[in-house]
Short mmCIF file of C-alpha atoms in Angstrom, two decimals:
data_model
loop_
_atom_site.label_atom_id
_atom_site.label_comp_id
_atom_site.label_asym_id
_atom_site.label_seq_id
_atom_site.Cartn_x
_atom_site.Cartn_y
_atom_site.Cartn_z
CA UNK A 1 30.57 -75.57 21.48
CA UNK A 2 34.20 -75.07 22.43
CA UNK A 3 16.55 -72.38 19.88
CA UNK A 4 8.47 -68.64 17.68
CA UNK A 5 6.21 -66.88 16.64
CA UNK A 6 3.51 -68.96 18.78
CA UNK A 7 2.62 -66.47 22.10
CA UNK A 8 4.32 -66.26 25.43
CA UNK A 9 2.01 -69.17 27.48
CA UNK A 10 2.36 -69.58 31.31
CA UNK A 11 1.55 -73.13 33.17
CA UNK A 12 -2.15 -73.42 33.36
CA UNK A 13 -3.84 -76.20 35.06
CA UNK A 14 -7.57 -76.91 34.07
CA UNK A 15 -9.58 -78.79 36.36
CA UNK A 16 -12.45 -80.64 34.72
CA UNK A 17 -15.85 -79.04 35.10
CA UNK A 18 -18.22 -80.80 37.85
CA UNK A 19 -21.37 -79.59 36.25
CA UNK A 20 -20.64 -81.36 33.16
CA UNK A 21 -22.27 -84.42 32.47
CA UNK A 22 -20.22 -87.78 33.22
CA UNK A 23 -17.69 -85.28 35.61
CA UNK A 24 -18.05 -88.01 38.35
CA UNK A 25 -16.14 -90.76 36.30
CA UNK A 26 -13.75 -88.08 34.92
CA UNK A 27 -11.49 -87.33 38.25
CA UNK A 28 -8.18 -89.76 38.21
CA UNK A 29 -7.60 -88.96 34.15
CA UNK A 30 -7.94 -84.72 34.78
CA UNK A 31 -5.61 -85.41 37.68
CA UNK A 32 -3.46 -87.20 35.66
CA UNK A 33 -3.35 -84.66 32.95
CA UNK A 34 -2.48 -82.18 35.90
CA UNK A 35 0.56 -84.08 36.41
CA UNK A 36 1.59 -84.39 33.49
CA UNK A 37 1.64 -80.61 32.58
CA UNK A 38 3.07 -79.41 35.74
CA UNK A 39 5.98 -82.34 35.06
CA UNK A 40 6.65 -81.31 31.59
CA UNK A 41 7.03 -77.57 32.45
CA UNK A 42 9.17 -78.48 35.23
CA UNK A 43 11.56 -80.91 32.55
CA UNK A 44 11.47 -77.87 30.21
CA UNK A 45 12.90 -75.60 32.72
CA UNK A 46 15.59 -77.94 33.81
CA UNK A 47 16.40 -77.97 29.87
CA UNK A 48 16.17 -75.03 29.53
CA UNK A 49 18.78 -74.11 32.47
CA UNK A 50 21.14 -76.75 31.73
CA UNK A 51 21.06 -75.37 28.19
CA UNK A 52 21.54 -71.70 29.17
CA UNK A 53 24.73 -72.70 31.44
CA UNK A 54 26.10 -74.45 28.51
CA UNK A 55 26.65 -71.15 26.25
CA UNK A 56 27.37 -69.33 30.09
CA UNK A 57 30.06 -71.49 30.78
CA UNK A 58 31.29 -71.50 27.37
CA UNK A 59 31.65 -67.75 27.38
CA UNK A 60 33.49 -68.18 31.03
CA UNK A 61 35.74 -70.34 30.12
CA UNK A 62 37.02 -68.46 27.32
CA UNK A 63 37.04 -65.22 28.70
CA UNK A 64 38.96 -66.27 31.99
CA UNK A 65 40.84 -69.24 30.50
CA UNK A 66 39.98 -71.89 33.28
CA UNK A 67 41.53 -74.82 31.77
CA UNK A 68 38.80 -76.51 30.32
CA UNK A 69 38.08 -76.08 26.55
CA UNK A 70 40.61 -72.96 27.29
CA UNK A 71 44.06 -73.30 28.42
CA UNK A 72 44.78 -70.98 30.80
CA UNK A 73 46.46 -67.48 30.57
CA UNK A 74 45.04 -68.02 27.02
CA UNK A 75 41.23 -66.36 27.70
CA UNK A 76 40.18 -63.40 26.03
CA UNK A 77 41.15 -61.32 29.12
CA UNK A 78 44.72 -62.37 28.33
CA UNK A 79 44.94 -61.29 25.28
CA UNK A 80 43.70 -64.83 23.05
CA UNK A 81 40.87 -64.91 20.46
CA UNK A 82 37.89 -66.49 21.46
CA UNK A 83 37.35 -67.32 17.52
CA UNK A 84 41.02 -67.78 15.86
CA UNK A 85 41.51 -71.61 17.20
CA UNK A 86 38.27 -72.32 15.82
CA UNK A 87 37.73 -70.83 12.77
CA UNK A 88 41.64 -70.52 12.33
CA UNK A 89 41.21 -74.91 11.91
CA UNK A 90 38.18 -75.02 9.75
CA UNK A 91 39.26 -77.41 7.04
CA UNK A 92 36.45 -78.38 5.23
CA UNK A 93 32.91 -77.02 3.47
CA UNK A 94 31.97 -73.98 1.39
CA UNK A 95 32.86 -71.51 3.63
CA UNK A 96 36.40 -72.35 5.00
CA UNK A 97 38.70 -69.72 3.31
CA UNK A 98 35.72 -67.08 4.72
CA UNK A 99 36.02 -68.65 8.40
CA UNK A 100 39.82 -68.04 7.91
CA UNK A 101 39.06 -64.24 6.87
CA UNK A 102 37.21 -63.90 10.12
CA UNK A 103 39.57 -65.91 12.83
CA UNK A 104 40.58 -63.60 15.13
CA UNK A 105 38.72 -60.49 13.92
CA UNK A 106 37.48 -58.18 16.82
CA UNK A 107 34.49 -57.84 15.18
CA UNK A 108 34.01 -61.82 15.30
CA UNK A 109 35.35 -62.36 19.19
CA UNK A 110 32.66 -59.31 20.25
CA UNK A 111 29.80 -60.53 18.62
CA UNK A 112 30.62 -64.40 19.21
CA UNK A 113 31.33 -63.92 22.81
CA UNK A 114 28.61 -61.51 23.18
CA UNK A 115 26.30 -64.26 21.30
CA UNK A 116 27.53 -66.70 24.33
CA UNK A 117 27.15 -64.50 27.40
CA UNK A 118 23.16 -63.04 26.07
CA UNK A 119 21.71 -66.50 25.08
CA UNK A 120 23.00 -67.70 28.18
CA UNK A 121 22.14 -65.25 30.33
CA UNK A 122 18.54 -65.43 28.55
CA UNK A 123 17.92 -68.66 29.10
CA UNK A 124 19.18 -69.00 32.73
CA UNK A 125 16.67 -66.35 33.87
CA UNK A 126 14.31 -67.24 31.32
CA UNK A 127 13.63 -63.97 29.83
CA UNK A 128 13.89 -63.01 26.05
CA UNK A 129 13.75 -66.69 24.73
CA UNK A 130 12.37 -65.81 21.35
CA UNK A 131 15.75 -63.58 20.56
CA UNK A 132 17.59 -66.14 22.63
CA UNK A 133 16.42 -69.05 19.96
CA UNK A 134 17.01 -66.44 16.61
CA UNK A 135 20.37 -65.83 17.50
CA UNK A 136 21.43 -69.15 19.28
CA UNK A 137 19.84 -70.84 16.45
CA UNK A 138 21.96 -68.49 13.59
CA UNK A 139 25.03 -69.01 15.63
CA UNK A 140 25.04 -72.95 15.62
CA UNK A 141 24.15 -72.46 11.71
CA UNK A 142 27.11 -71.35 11.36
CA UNK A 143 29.58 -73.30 13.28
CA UNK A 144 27.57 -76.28 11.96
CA UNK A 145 28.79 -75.52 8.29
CA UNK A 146 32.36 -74.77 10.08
CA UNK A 147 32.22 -78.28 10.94
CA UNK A 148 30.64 -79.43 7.91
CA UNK A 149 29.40 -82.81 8.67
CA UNK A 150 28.16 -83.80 5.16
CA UNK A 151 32.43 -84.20 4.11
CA UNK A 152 34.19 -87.86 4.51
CA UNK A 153 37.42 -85.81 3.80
CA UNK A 154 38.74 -82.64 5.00
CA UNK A 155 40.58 -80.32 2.00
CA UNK A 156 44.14 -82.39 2.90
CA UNK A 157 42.16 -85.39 2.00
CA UNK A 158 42.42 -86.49 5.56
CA UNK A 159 39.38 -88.21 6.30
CA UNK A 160 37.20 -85.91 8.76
CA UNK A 161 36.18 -88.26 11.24
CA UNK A 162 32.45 -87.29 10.93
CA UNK A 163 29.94 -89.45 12.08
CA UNK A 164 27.01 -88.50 10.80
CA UNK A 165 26.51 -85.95 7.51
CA UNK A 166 23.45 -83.86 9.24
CA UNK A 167 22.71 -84.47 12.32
CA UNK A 168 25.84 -83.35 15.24
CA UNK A 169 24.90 -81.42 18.35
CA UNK A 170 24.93 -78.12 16.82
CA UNK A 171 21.91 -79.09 15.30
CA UNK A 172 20.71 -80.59 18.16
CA UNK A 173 21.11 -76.93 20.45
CA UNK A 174 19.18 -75.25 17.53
CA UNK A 175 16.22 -77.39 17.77
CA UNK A 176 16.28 -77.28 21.74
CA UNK A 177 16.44 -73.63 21.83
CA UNK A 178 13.61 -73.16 19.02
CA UNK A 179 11.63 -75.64 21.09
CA UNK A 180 11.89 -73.56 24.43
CA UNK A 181 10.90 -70.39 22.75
CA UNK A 182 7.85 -71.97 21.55
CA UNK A 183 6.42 -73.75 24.53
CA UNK A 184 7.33 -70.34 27.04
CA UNK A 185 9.62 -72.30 28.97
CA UNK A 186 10.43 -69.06 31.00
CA UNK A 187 7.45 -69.35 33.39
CA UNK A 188 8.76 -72.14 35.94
CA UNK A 189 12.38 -71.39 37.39
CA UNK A 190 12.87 -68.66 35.86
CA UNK A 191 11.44 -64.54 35.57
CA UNK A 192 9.27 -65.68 32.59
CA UNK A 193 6.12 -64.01 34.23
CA UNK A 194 7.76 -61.00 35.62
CA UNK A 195 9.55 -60.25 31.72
CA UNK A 196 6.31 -61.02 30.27
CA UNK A 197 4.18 -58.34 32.45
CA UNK A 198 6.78 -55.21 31.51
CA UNK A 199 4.96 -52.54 29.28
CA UNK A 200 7.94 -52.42 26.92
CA UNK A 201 7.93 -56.28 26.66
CA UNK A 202 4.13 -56.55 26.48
CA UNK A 203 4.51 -53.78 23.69
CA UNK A 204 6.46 -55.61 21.80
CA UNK A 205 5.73 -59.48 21.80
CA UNK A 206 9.01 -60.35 20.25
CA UNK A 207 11.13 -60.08 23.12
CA UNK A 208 9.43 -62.83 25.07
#
């Protein structure tokens, strides 16, 4: 990188009923059920975290330049373009002479940086994961046809050094984000409960 519509649902454990027939032989497969939940919520938020500090550190690193997938003295602070190296390079795919258009446009750095920093910052705290998977899962759309996978050969008839035509991790992010939307992955390490619980939030389901 140089993610709904189901309801917000917090961890619930259910215990199985002793006043229903047969309870006495039921105990060891509720408790393992038990388990299982509270270990799947707890492997969705670690997901879920390592996921948000993926775009966070992305939009770091190319704000302050700190060597890694930006040089330094070349972050946005400095004066560079979070998008021109990027898009500037796109070489194959329907859409290359329009990624050219936008490399380096303000309009492009504000809302791709701003893109980073709010699906980041949304899935770190766990809060606004719906939004979070609509616009993480537009934004890797996009660089995933930047990248175009499906060509052998880039428009210099280089070949492209793809390794698969459909599958490459932008794909990949899309589907984890979409997937932590939809199981309320905010709940456990994260202010999931507390977002969920604000009148303007409970007003308007779409911003769990």
């Amino acid at each position: 990188m140089a993610v709904h519509e189901q309801p917000h649902r917090h961890v619930r454990f259910h215990m199985p009923s002793v006043r229903k027939a047969g309870a006495a032989q039921r105990p060891a497969d509720g408790t393992a059920a038990v388990v299982m939940t509270a270990t799947s919520a707890h492997v969705l938020a670690g997901l879920r975290v390592l996921t948000g500090f993926v775009f966070l550190w992305a939009f770091l690193d190319k704000t302050f330049g700190f060597g890694y997938a930006t040089p330094s003295g070349k972050g946005w602070i400095d004066g560079g373009s979070p998008t021109k190296g990027f898009l500037g390079s796109v070489a194959a795919g329907p859409m290359e002479s329009t990624f050219h258009d936008w490399a380096g446009a303000g309009w492009a750095d504000w809302l791709f940086m701003l893109g980073l920093l709010g699906i980041g910052v949304a899935l770190i705290a766990g809060i606004g994961l719906r939004l979070a998977a609509v616009a993480g899962t537009a934004m890797m759309a996009l660089m995933w046809v930047a990248e175009w996978p499906p060509a052998k050969h880039l428009s210099d008839g280089s070949p492209s050094m793809s390794t698969n035509p459909f599958a490459d991790y932008h794909l990949i992010y899309a589907v984890v984000l979409i997937a932590l939307a939809a199981a309320g992955a905010g709940a456990v390490w994260g202010l999931g409960r507390i977002w969920a619980r604000l009148p303007f939030v409970s007003r308007n389901r779409w911003l769990l």
